[in-house]
Amino acid sequence: MANKIYIALGSNIESREDFLEKALEKLKEKKIKVVKKSFLYETEPVGEEEQAWFLNQVVEVETSFNPEELLIELQKIEKDLGRVEGKRNGPRKIDLDILFFGDLVVDLPHLKIPHLRLAERKFILEPLNE
């Protein structure tokens, strides 16, 4: 049985929906098959910085990549779509986070699965619950 892998997508720089759609296309190009998609959710940004609201979505995917390889591919997609490293919880064109990778627990300095702040993020829990 394949691992159930869930990835959160988010964008709060226009055109948010276009960035999410482009990210989904890039996943396909990288041999990361989207099995299910949640609805889109508009959510208030986390943190104190004044910024636009986010558009969020969660997808279930299938891939032959292991968790670290998947992280590298997601970071490449973010970079390809113009994401620049900035302030934590700051504005971003695209944000891709691995939420779950089957029942694996990963605790590395650069990768935590399940996602550390999962329980405190309504914008992840609602689409994940679909």
mmCIF file of N, CA and C in Angstrom:
data_model
loop_
_atom_site.group_PDB
_atom_site.id
_atom_site.type_symbol
_atom_site.label_atom_id
_atom_site.label_comp_id
_atom_site.label_asym_id
_atom_site.label_seq_id
_atom_site.Cartn_x
_atom_site.Cartn_y
_atom_site.Cartn_z
ATOM 1 N N MET A 1 0.841 -1.189 0.000
ATOM 2 C CA MET A 1 0.000 0.000 0.000
ATOM 3 C C MET A 1 0.883 1.248 0.000
ATOM 4 N N ALA A 2 0.524 2.223 -0.825
ATOM 5 C CA ALA A 2 1.311 3.451 -0.948
ATOM 6 C C ALA A 2 1.121 4.347 0.269
ATOM 7 N N ASN A 3 2.159 5.121 0.562
ATOM 8 C CA ASN A 3 2.066 6.115 1.626
ATOM 9 C C ASN A 3 1.075 7.196 1.240
ATOM 10 N N LYS A 4 0.301 7.664 2.220
ATOM 11 C CA LYS A 4 -0.537 8.844 2.002
ATOM 12 C C LYS A 4 0.327 10.044 2.336
ATOM 13 N N ILE A 5 0.647 10.808 1.316
ATOM 14 C CA ILE A 5 1.521 11.969 1.463
ATOM 15 C C ILE A 5 0.674 13.212 1.233
ATOM 16 N N TYR A 6 0.743 14.147 2.184
ATOM 17 C CA TYR A 6 -0.041 15.374 2.082
ATOM 18 C C TYR A 6 0.888 16.579 2.059
ATOM 19 N N ILE A 7 0.599 17.485 1.138
ATOM 20 C CA ILE A 7 1.378 18.710 0.976
ATOM 21 C C ILE A 7 0.435 19.900 1.068
ATOM 22 N N ALA A 8 0.838 20.912 1.830
ATOM 23 C CA ALA A 8 0.083 22.164 1.911
ATOM 24 C C ALA A 8 0.668 23.154 0.918
ATOM 25 N N LEU A 9 -0.203 23.858 0.229
ATOM 26 C CA LEU A 9 0.186 24.914 -0.701
ATOM 27 C C LEU A 9 -0.400 26.222 -0.199
ATOM 28 N N GLY A 10 0.347 27.297 -0.315
ATOM 29 C CA GLY A 10 -0.166 28.598 0.084
ATOM 30 C C GLY A 10 0.475 29.707 -0.718
ATOM 31 N N SER A 11 -0.292 30.786 -0.919
ATOM 32 C CA SER A 11 0.212 31.962 -1.627
ATOM 33 C C SER A 11 -0.559 33.185 -1.158
ATOM 34 N N ASN A 12 0.156 34.309 -0.986
ATOM 35 C CA ASN A 12 -0.557 35.551 -0.685
ATOM 36 C C ASN A 12 -0.039 36.724 -1.513
ATOM 37 N N ILE A 13 0.585 36.422 -2.629
ATOM 38 C CA ILE A 13 1.008 37.453 -3.569
ATOM 39 C C ILE A 13 0.267 37.183 -4.872
ATOM 40 N N GLU A 14 -0.363 38.219 -5.414
ATOM 41 C CA GLU A 14 -1.192 38.058 -6.616
ATOM 42 C C GLU A 14 -0.349 37.582 -7.794
ATOM 43 N N SER A 15 -0.904 36.771 -8.569
ATOM 44 C CA SER A 15 -2.204 36.166 -8.539
ATOM 45 C C SER A 15 -2.109 34.824 -7.802
ATOM 46 N N ARG A 16 -2.679 34.811 -6.599
ATOM 47 C CA ARG A 16 -2.545 33.657 -5.707
ATOM 48 C C ARG A 16 -3.001 32.363 -6.357
ATOM 49 N N GLU A 17 -4.167 32.378 -6.981
ATOM 50 C CA GLU A 17 -4.692 31.161 -7.592
ATOM 51 C C GLU A 17 -3.784 30.667 -8.717
ATOM 52 N N ASP A 18 -3.222 31.598 -9.472
ATOM 53 C CA ASP A 18 -2.287 31.213 -10.541
ATOM 54 C C ASP A 18 -1.044 30.534 -9.973
ATOM 55 N N PHE A 19 -0.517 31.062 -8.870
ATOM 56 C CA PHE A 19 0.665 30.441 -8.263
ATOM 57 C C PHE A 19 0.351 29.028 -7.772
ATOM 58 N N LEU A 20 -0.831 28.830 -7.180
ATOM 59 C CA LEU A 20 -1.201 27.485 -6.728
ATOM 60 C C LEU A 20 -1.332 26.548 -7.924
ATOM 61 N N GLU A 21 -1.958 27.015 -8.989
ATOM 62 C CA GLU A 21 -2.129 26.187 -10.185
ATOM 63 C C GLU A 21 -0.778 25.852 -10.817
ATOM 64 N N LYS A 22 0.108 26.825 -10.888
ATOM 65 C CA LYS A 22 1.450 26.574 -11.433
ATOM 66 C C LYS A 22 2.209 25.568 -10.574
ATOM 67 N N ALA A 23 2.046 25.651 -9.268
ATOM 68 C CA ALA A 23 2.707 24.686 -8.375
ATOM 69 C C ALA A 23 2.185 23.279 -8.641
ATOM 70 N N LEU A 24 0.877 23.138 -8.855
ATOM 71 C CA LEU A 24 0.307 21.822 -9.161
ATOM 72 C C LEU A 24 0.865 21.287 -10.481
ATOM 73 N N GLU A 25 1.017 22.158 -11.467
ATOM 74 C CA GLU A 25 1.603 21.745 -12.748
ATOM 75 C C GLU A 25 3.049 21.290 -12.559
ATOM 76 N N LYS A 26 3.802 22.021 -11.750
ATOM 77 C CA LYS A 26 5.211 21.665 -11.494
ATOM 78 C C LYS A 26 5.310 20.328 -10.761
ATOM 79 N N LEU A 27 4.382 20.061 -9.836
ATOM 80 C CA LEU A 27 4.384 18.760 -9.155
ATOM 81 C C LEU A 27 4.293 17.649 -10.190
ATOM 82 N N LYS A 28 3.374 17.803 -11.132
ATOM 83 C CA LYS A 28 3.186 16.795 -12.176
ATOM 84 C C LYS A 28 4.463 16.619 -12.999
ATOM 85 N N GLU A 29 5.111 17.735 -13.349
ATOM 86 C CA GLU A 29 6.360 17.676 -14.119
ATOM 87 C C GLU A 29 7.452 16.919 -13.371
ATOM 88 N N LYS A 30 7.419 16.980 -12.049
ATOM 89 C CA LYS A 30 8.446 16.339 -11.217
ATOM 90 C C LYS A 30 8.079 14.896 -10.865
ATOM 91 N N LYS A 31 7.061 14.364 -11.514
ATOM 92 C CA LYS A 31 6.611 12.984 -11.255
ATOM 93 C C LYS A 31 6.039 12.833 -9.840
ATOM 94 N N ILE A 32 5.361 13.881 -9.405
ATOM 95 C CA ILE A 32 4.645 13.856 -8.129
ATOM 96 C C ILE A 32 3.167 13.932 -8.503
ATOM 97 N N LYS A 33 2.482 12.795 -8.407
ATOM 98 C CA LYS A 33 1.103 12.690 -8.891
ATOM 99 C C LYS A 33 0.123 13.186 -7.828
ATOM 100 N N VAL A 34 -0.701 14.157 -8.206
ATOM 101 C CA VAL A 34 -1.743 14.654 -7.304
ATOM 102 C C VAL A 34 -2.933 13.708 -7.400
ATOM 103 N N VAL A 35 -3.281 13.099 -6.266
ATOM 104 C CA VAL A 35 -4.373 12.132 -6.203
ATOM 105 C C VAL A 35 -5.674 12.819 -5.810
ATOM 106 N N LYS A 36 -5.597 13.741 -4.859
ATOM 107 C CA LYS A 36 -6.771 14.482 -4.377
ATOM 108 C C LYS A 36 -6.364 15.913 -4.094
ATOM 109 N N LYS A 37 -7.333 16.829 -4.277
ATOM 110 C CA LYS A 37 -7.115 18.242 -3.961
ATOM 111 C C LYS A 37 -8.260 18.721 -3.079
ATOM 112 N N SER A 38 -7.938 19.525 -2.092
ATOM 113 C CA SER A 38 -8.976 20.164 -1.294
ATOM 114 C C SER A 38 -9.513 21.368 -2.064
ATOM 115 N N PHE A 39 -10.575 21.945 -1.529
ATOM 116 C CA PHE A 39 -11.032 23.236 -2.025
ATOM 117 C C PHE A 39 -9.976 24.274 -1.668
ATOM 118 N N LEU A 40 -10.109 25.464 -2.225
ATOM 119 C CA LEU A 40 -9.231 26.572 -1.870
ATOM 120 C C LEU A 40 -9.813 27.289 -0.659
ATOM 121 N N TYR A 41 -8.949 27.694 0.251
ATOM 122 C CA TYR A 41 -9.355 28.396 1.467
ATOM 123 C C TYR A 41 -8.622 29.720 1.551
ATOM 124 N N GLU A 42 -9.370 30.793 1.784
ATOM 125 C CA GLU A 42 -8.748 32.093 1.999
ATOM 126 C C GLU A 42 -8.595 32.287 3.499
ATOM 127 N N THR A 43 -7.372 32.577 3.926
ATOM 128 C CA THR A 43 -7.093 32.638 5.358
ATOM 129 C C THR A 43 -6.247 33.851 5.718
ATOM 130 N N GLU A 44 -6.450 34.291 6.943
ATOM 131 C CA GLU A 44 -5.694 35.414 7.477
ATOM 132 C C GLU A 44 -4.242 34.996 7.687
ATOM 133 N N PRO A 45 -3.294 35.877 7.403
ATOM 134 C CA PRO A 45 -1.884 35.523 7.611
ATOM 135 C C PRO A 45 -1.556 35.319 9.086
ATOM 136 N N VAL A 46 -0.599 34.438 9.337
ATOM 137 C CA VAL A 46 -0.115 34.172 10.689
ATOM 138 C C VAL A 46 1.009 35.153 10.982
ATOM 139 N N GLY A 47 1.043 35.670 12.185
ATOM 140 C CA GLY A 47 2.115 36.592 12.558
ATOM 141 C C GLY A 47 1.613 38.019 12.618
ATOM 142 N N GLU A 48 2.533 38.902 12.883
ATOM 143 C CA GLU A 48 2.172 40.292 13.126
ATOM 144 C C GLU A 48 2.303 41.188 11.906
ATOM 145 N N GLU A 49 3.026 40.749 10.906
ATOM 146 C CA GLU A 49 3.288 41.599 9.747
ATOM 147 C C GLU A 49 2.006 41.861 8.953
ATOM 148 N N GLU A 50 1.814 43.118 8.566
ATOM 149 C CA GLU A 50 0.678 43.508 7.726
ATOM 150 C C GLU A 50 0.911 42.955 6.320
ATOM 151 N N GLN A 51 -0.011 42.121 5.857
ATOM 152 C CA GLN A 51 0.135 41.525 4.536
ATOM 153 C C GLN A 51 -1.205 41.005 4.045
ATOM 154 N N ALA A 52 -1.249 40.636 2.785
ATOM 155 C CA ALA A 52 -2.471 40.126 2.169
ATOM 156 C C ALA A 52 -2.826 38.747 2.731
ATOM 157 N N TRP A 53 -4.102 38.409 2.608
ATOM 158 C CA TRP A 53 -4.569 37.096 3.036
ATOM 159 C C TRP A 53 -4.026 36.013 2.108
ATOM 160 N N PHE A 54 -3.934 34.814 2.649
ATOM 161 C CA PHE A 54 -3.421 33.665 1.907
ATOM 162 C C PHE A 54 -4.549 32.897 1.232
ATOM 163 N N LEU A 55 -4.206 32.245 0.149
ATOM 164 C CA LEU A 55 -5.041 31.233 -0.459
ATOM 165 C C LEU A 55 -4.312 29.922 -0.203
ATOM 166 N N ASN A 56 -5.007 28.966 0.420
ATOM 167 C CA ASN A 56 -4.389 27.700 0.821
ATOM 168 C C ASN A 56 -5.136 26.516 0.240
ATOM 169 N N GLN A 57 -4.398 25.427 0.098
ATOM 170 C CA GLN A 57 -4.947 24.174 -0.399
ATOM 171 C C GLN A 57 -4.073 23.043 0.123
ATOM 172 N N VAL A 58 -4.671 21.870 0.299
ATOM 173 C CA VAL A 58 -3.913 20.671 0.655
ATOM 174 C C VAL A 58 -4.148 19.636 -0.437
ATOM 175 N N VAL A 59 -3.064 18.958 -0.837
ATOM 176 C CA VAL A 59 -3.175 17.902 -1.835
ATOM 177 C C VAL A 59 -2.591 16.606 -1.282
ATOM 178 N N GLU A 60 -3.201 15.513 -1.702
ATOM 179 C CA GLU A 60 -2.626 14.190 -1.440
ATOM 180 C C GLU A 60 -1.878 13.802 -2.701
ATOM 181 N N VAL A 61 -0.652 13.321 -2.531
ATOM 182 C CA VAL A 61 0.173 12.981 -3.690
ATOM 183 C C VAL A 61 0.752 11.577 -3.564
ATOM 184 N N GLU A 62 1.199 11.070 -4.704
ATOM 185 C CA GLU A 62 1.963 9.823 -4.765
ATOM 186 C C GLU A 62 3.282 10.136 -5.456
ATOM 187 N N THR A 63 4.358 9.574 -4.945
ATOM 188 C CA THR A 63 5.667 9.790 -5.544
ATOM 189 C C THR A 63 6.610 8.670 -5.129
ATOM 190 N N SER A 64 7.651 8.489 -5.917
ATOM 191 C CA SER A 64 8.684 7.517 -5.552
ATOM 192 C C SER A 64 9.780 8.170 -4.707
ATOM 193 N N PHE A 65 9.715 9.497 -4.534
ATOM 194 C CA PHE A 65 10.715 10.197 -3.731
ATOM 195 C C PHE A 65 10.582 9.835 -2.256
ATOM 196 N N ASN A 66 11.715 9.792 -1.564
ATOM 197 C CA ASN A 66 11.668 9.674 -0.105
ATOM 198 C C ASN A 66 11.418 11.086 0.446
ATOM 199 N N PRO A 67 11.185 11.237 1.757
ATOM 200 C CA PRO A 67 10.859 12.561 2.296
ATOM 201 C C PRO A 67 11.886 13.651 1.991
ATOM 202 N N GLU A 68 13.171 13.346 2.122
ATOM 203 C CA GLU A 68 14.188 14.368 1.858
ATOM 204 C C GLU A 68 14.238 14.744 0.376
ATOM 205 N N GLU A 69 14.104 13.753 -0.495
ATOM 206 C CA GLU A 69 14.075 14.039 -1.929
ATOM 207 C C GLU A 69 12.852 14.889 -2.284
ATOM 208 N N LEU A 70 11.716 14.563 -1.669
ATOM 209 C CA LEU A 70 10.500 15.333 -1.915
ATOM 210 C C LEU A 70 10.680 16.780 -1.465
ATOM 211 N N LEU A 71 11.280 16.982 -0.305
ATOM 212 C CA LEU A 71 11.543 18.338 0.179
ATOM 213 C C LEU A 71 12.389 19.118 -0.831
ATOM 214 N N ILE A 72 13.429 18.490 -1.345
ATOM 215 C CA ILE A 72 14.302 19.148 -2.325
ATOM 216 C C ILE A 72 13.507 19.546 -3.569
ATOM 217 N N GLU A 73 12.648 18.649 -4.041
ATOM 218 C CA GLU A 73 11.838 18.950 -5.229
ATOM 219 C C GLU A 73 10.859 20.089 -4.951
ATOM 220 N N LEU A 74 10.254 20.104 -3.762
ATOM 221 C CA LEU A 74 9.325 21.183 -3.413
ATOM 222 C C LEU A 74 10.053 22.520 -3.333
ATOM 223 N N GLN A 75 11.256 22.508 -2.785
ATOM 224 C CA GLN A 75 12.042 23.745 -2.709
ATOM 225 C C GLN A 75 12.427 24.240 -4.103
ATOM 226 N N LYS A 76 12.704 23.310 -5.024
ATOM 227 C CA LYS A 76 12.998 23.699 -6.412
ATOM 228 C C LYS A 76 11.777 24.356 -7.055
ATOM 229 N N ILE A 77 10.600 23.790 -6.801
ATOM 230 C CA ILE A 77 9.367 24.369 -7.345
ATOM 231 C C ILE A 77 9.162 25.776 -6.796
ATOM 232 N N GLU A 78 9.343 25.936 -5.486
ATOM 233 C CA GLU A 78 9.198 27.269 -4.882
ATOM 234 C C GLU A 78 10.142 28.269 -5.550
ATOM 235 N N LYS A 79 11.380 27.862 -5.736
ATOM 236 C CA LYS A 79 12.373 28.745 -6.361
ATOM 237 C C LYS A 79 11.996 29.046 -7.810
ATOM 238 N N ASP A 80 11.574 28.010 -8.555
ATOM 239 C CA ASP A 80 11.166 28.196 -9.954
ATOM 240 C C ASP A 80 10.016 29.192 -10.085
ATOM 241 N N LEU A 81 9.141 29.223 -9.085
ATOM 242 C CA LEU A 81 7.982 30.117 -9.124
ATOM 243 C C LEU A 81 8.269 31.481 -8.504
ATOM 244 N N GLY A 82 9.532 31.716 -8.156
ATOM 245 C CA GLY A 82 9.929 33.047 -7.724
ATOM 246 C C GLY A 82 9.939 33.312 -6.237
ATOM 247 N N ARG A 83 9.847 32.257 -5.441
ATOM 248 C CA ARG A 83 9.900 32.481 -3.998
ATOM 249 C C ARG A 83 11.313 32.902 -3.603
ATOM 250 N N VAL A 84 11.372 33.910 -2.765
ATOM 251 C CA VAL A 84 12.652 34.349 -2.212
ATOM 252 C C VAL A 84 12.585 34.182 -0.704
ATOM 253 N N GLU A 85 13.714 33.806 -0.133
ATOM 254 C CA GLU A 85 13.759 33.643 1.315
ATOM 255 C C GLU A 85 13.593 35.003 1.970
ATOM 256 N N GLY A 86 12.737 35.047 2.935
ATOM 257 C CA GLY A 86 12.488 36.299 3.641
ATOM 258 C C GLY A 86 12.119 36.020 5.077
ATOM 259 N N LYS A 87 11.417 36.955 5.631
ATOM 260 C CA LYS A 87 10.997 36.875 7.019
ATOM 261 C C LYS A 87 10.033 35.706 7.224
ATOM 262 N N ARG A 88 10.198 34.993 8.339
ATOM 263 C CA ARG A 88 9.294 33.890 8.664
ATOM 264 C C ARG A 88 7.869 34.433 8.762
ATOM 265 N N ASN A 89 6.936 33.711 8.183
ATOM 266 C CA ASN A 89 5.525 34.089 8.123
ATOM 267 C C ASN A 89 5.286 35.348 7.299
ATOM 268 N N GLY A 90 6.265 35.715 6.469
ATOM 269 C CA GLY A 90 6.112 36.889 5.617
ATOM 270 C C GLY A 90 5.381 36.550 4.329
ATOM 271 N N PRO A 91 5.150 37.563 3.492
ATOM 272 C CA PRO A 91 4.477 37.338 2.215
ATOM 273 C C PRO A 91 5.285 36.390 1.326
ATOM 274 N N ARG A 92 4.565 35.610 0.525
ATOM 275 C CA ARG A 92 5.257 34.688 -0.378
ATOM 276 C C ARG A 92 4.391 34.352 -1.582
ATOM 277 N N LYS A 93 5.080 34.168 -2.707
ATOM 278 C CA LYS A 93 4.384 33.769 -3.923
ATOM 279 C C LYS A 93 3.856 32.353 -3.779
ATOM 280 N N ILE A 94 4.685 31.486 -3.211
ATOM 281 C CA ILE A 94 4.280 30.087 -3.041
ATOM 282 C C ILE A 94 4.988 29.504 -1.834
ATOM 283 N N ASP A 95 4.263 28.680 -1.123
ATOM 284 C CA ASP A 95 4.807 27.963 0.028
ATOM 285 C C ASP A 95 4.327 26.528 -0.081
ATOM 286 N N LEU A 96 5.237 25.582 -0.055
ATOM 287 C CA LEU A 96 4.913 24.160 -0.148
ATOM 288 C C LEU A 96 5.500 23.449 1.063
ATOM 289 N N ASP A 97 4.638 22.822 1.852
ATOM 290 C CA ASP A 97 5.078 22.130 3.063
ATOM 291 C C ASP A 97 4.588 20.696 3.070
ATOM 292 N N ILE A 98 5.475 19.766 3.428
ATOM 293 C CA ILE A 98 5.073 18.373 3.622
ATOM 294 C C ILE A 98 4.400 18.290 4.987
ATOM 295 N N LEU A 99 3.151 17.846 4.999
ATOM 296 C CA LEU A 99 2.414 17.716 6.257
ATOM 297 C C LEU A 99 2.580 16.322 6.843
ATOM 298 N N PHE A 100 2.323 15.323 6.003
ATOM 299 C CA PHE A 100 2.445 13.918 6.398
ATOM 300 C C PHE A 100 3.097 13.148 5.269
ATOM 301 N N PHE A 101 3.827 12.111 5.637
ATOM 302 C CA PHE A 101 4.410 11.188 4.666
ATOM 303 C C PHE A 101 4.099 9.796 5.193
ATOM 304 N N GLY A 102 2.865 9.330 4.911
ATOM 305 C CA GLY A 102 2.401 8.080 5.496
ATOM 306 C C GLY A 102 2.437 8.202 6.999
ATOM 307 N N ASP A 103 2.917 7.155 7.651
ATOM 308 C CA ASP A 103 3.033 7.219 9.115
ATOM 309 C C ASP A 103 4.471 7.477 9.558
ATOM 310 N N LEU A 104 5.309 7.924 8.628
ATOM 311 C CA LEU A 104 6.704 8.221 8.969
ATOM 312 C C LEU A 104 6.808 9.426 9.894
ATOM 313 N N VAL A 105 7.754 9.352 10.795
ATOM 314 C CA VAL A 105 8.121 10.493 11.625
ATOM 315 C C VAL A 105 9.552 10.846 11.249
ATOM 316 N N VAL A 106 9.758 12.082 10.824
ATOM 317 C CA VAL A 106 11.085 12.555 10.425
ATOM 318 C C VAL A 106 11.446 13.721 11.325
ATOM 319 N N ASP A 107 12.604 13.637 11.960
ATOM 320 C CA ASP A 107 13.047 14.702 12.867
ATOM 321 C C ASP A 107 14.488 15.069 12.525
ATOM 322 N N LEU A 108 14.622 15.852 11.467
ATOM 323 C CA LEU A 108 15.925 16.337 11.022
ATOM 324 C C LEU A 108 15.948 17.853 11.194
ATOM 325 N N PRO A 109 17.122 18.449 11.259
ATOM 326 C CA PRO A 109 17.167 19.915 11.425
ATOM 327 C C PRO A 109 16.401 20.673 10.336
ATOM 328 N N HIS A 110 16.402 20.148 9.112
ATOM 329 C CA HIS A 110 15.783 20.835 7.980
ATOM 330 C C HIS A 110 14.429 20.270 7.568
ATOM 331 N N LEU A 111 13.961 19.222 8.273
ATOM 332 C CA LEU A 111 12.702 18.580 7.891
ATOM 333 C C LEU A 111 12.060 17.914 9.093
ATOM 334 N N LYS A 112 10.829 18.311 9.364
ATOM 335 C CA LYS A 112 10.045 17.716 10.456
ATOM 336 C C LYS A 112 8.737 17.204 9.863
ATOM 337 N N ILE A 113 8.489 15.914 10.021
ATOM 338 C CA ILE A 113 7.241 15.298 9.577
ATOM 339 C C ILE A 113 6.746 14.413 10.715
ATOM 340 N N PRO A 114 5.476 14.562 11.138
ATOM 341 C CA PRO A 114 4.493 15.513 10.647
ATOM 342 C C PRO A 114 4.936 16.955 10.888
ATOM 343 N N HIS A 115 4.357 17.855 10.090
ATOM 344 C CA HIS A 115 4.690 19.279 10.176
ATOM 345 C C HIS A 115 4.488 19.765 11.606
ATOM 346 N N LEU A 116 5.483 20.467 12.143
ATOM 347 C CA LEU A 116 5.483 20.874 13.555
ATOM 348 C C LEU A 116 4.286 21.707 13.974
ATOM 349 N N ARG A 117 3.880 22.660 13.157
ATOM 350 C CA ARG A 117 2.816 23.582 13.555
ATOM 351 C C ARG A 117 1.455 23.186 12.995
ATOM 352 N N LEU A 118 1.315 21.940 12.629
ATOM 353 C CA LEU A 118 0.090 21.442 12.018
ATOM 354 C C LEU A 118 -1.139 21.701 12.886
ATOM 355 N N ALA A 119 -1.071 21.356 14.149
ATOM 356 C CA ALA A 119 -2.237 21.442 15.033
ATOM 357 C C ALA A 119 -2.704 22.868 15.277
ATOM 358 N N GLU A 120 -1.825 23.844 15.097
ATOM 359 C CA GLU A 120 -2.216 25.234 15.361
ATOM 360 C C GLU A 120 -2.577 25.994 14.089
ATOM 361 N N ARG A 121 -2.682 25.305 12.989
ATOM 362 C CA ARG A 121 -2.943 25.960 11.710
ATOM 363 C C ARG A 121 -4.299 25.528 11.143
ATOM 364 N N LYS A 122 -5.325 26.310 11.433
ATOM 365 C CA LYS A 122 -6.666 26.013 10.937
ATOM 366 C C LYS A 122 -6.682 25.935 9.412
ATOM 367 N N PHE A 123 -5.852 26.778 8.763
ATOM 368 C CA PHE A 123 -5.827 26.806 7.300
ATOM 369 C C PHE A 123 -5.258 25.527 6.707
ATOM 370 N N ILE A 124 -4.634 24.703 7.528
ATOM 371 C CA ILE A 124 -4.171 23.391 7.076
ATOM 372 C C ILE A 124 -5.167 22.319 7.499
ATOM 373 N N LEU A 125 -5.672 22.422 8.714
ATOM 374 C CA LEU A 125 -6.563 21.398 9.245
ATOM 375 C C LEU A 125 -7.871 21.292 8.469
ATOM 376 N N GLU A 126 -8.466 22.426 8.097
ATOM 377 C CA GLU A 126 -9.739 22.377 7.374
ATOM 378 C C GLU A 126 -9.605 21.688 6.019
ATOM 379 N N PRO A 127 -8.661 22.105 5.164
ATOM 380 C CA PRO A 127 -8.554 21.391 3.887
ATOM 381 C C PRO A 127 -8.081 19.947 4.048
ATOM 382 N N LEU A 128 -7.257 19.685 5.043
ATOM 383 C CA LEU A 128 -6.778 18.324 5.290
ATOM 384 C C LEU A 128 -7.938 17.414 5.678
ATOM 385 N N ASN A 129 -8.930 17.977 6.335
ATOM 386 C CA ASN A 129 -10.078 17.211 6.815
ATOM 387 C C ASN A 129 -11.040 16.820 5.697
ATOM 388 N N GLU A 130 -10.899 17.430 4.529
ATOM 389 C CA GLU A 130 -11.778 17.076 3.406
ATOM 390 C C GLU A 130 -11.538 15.646 3.062
#
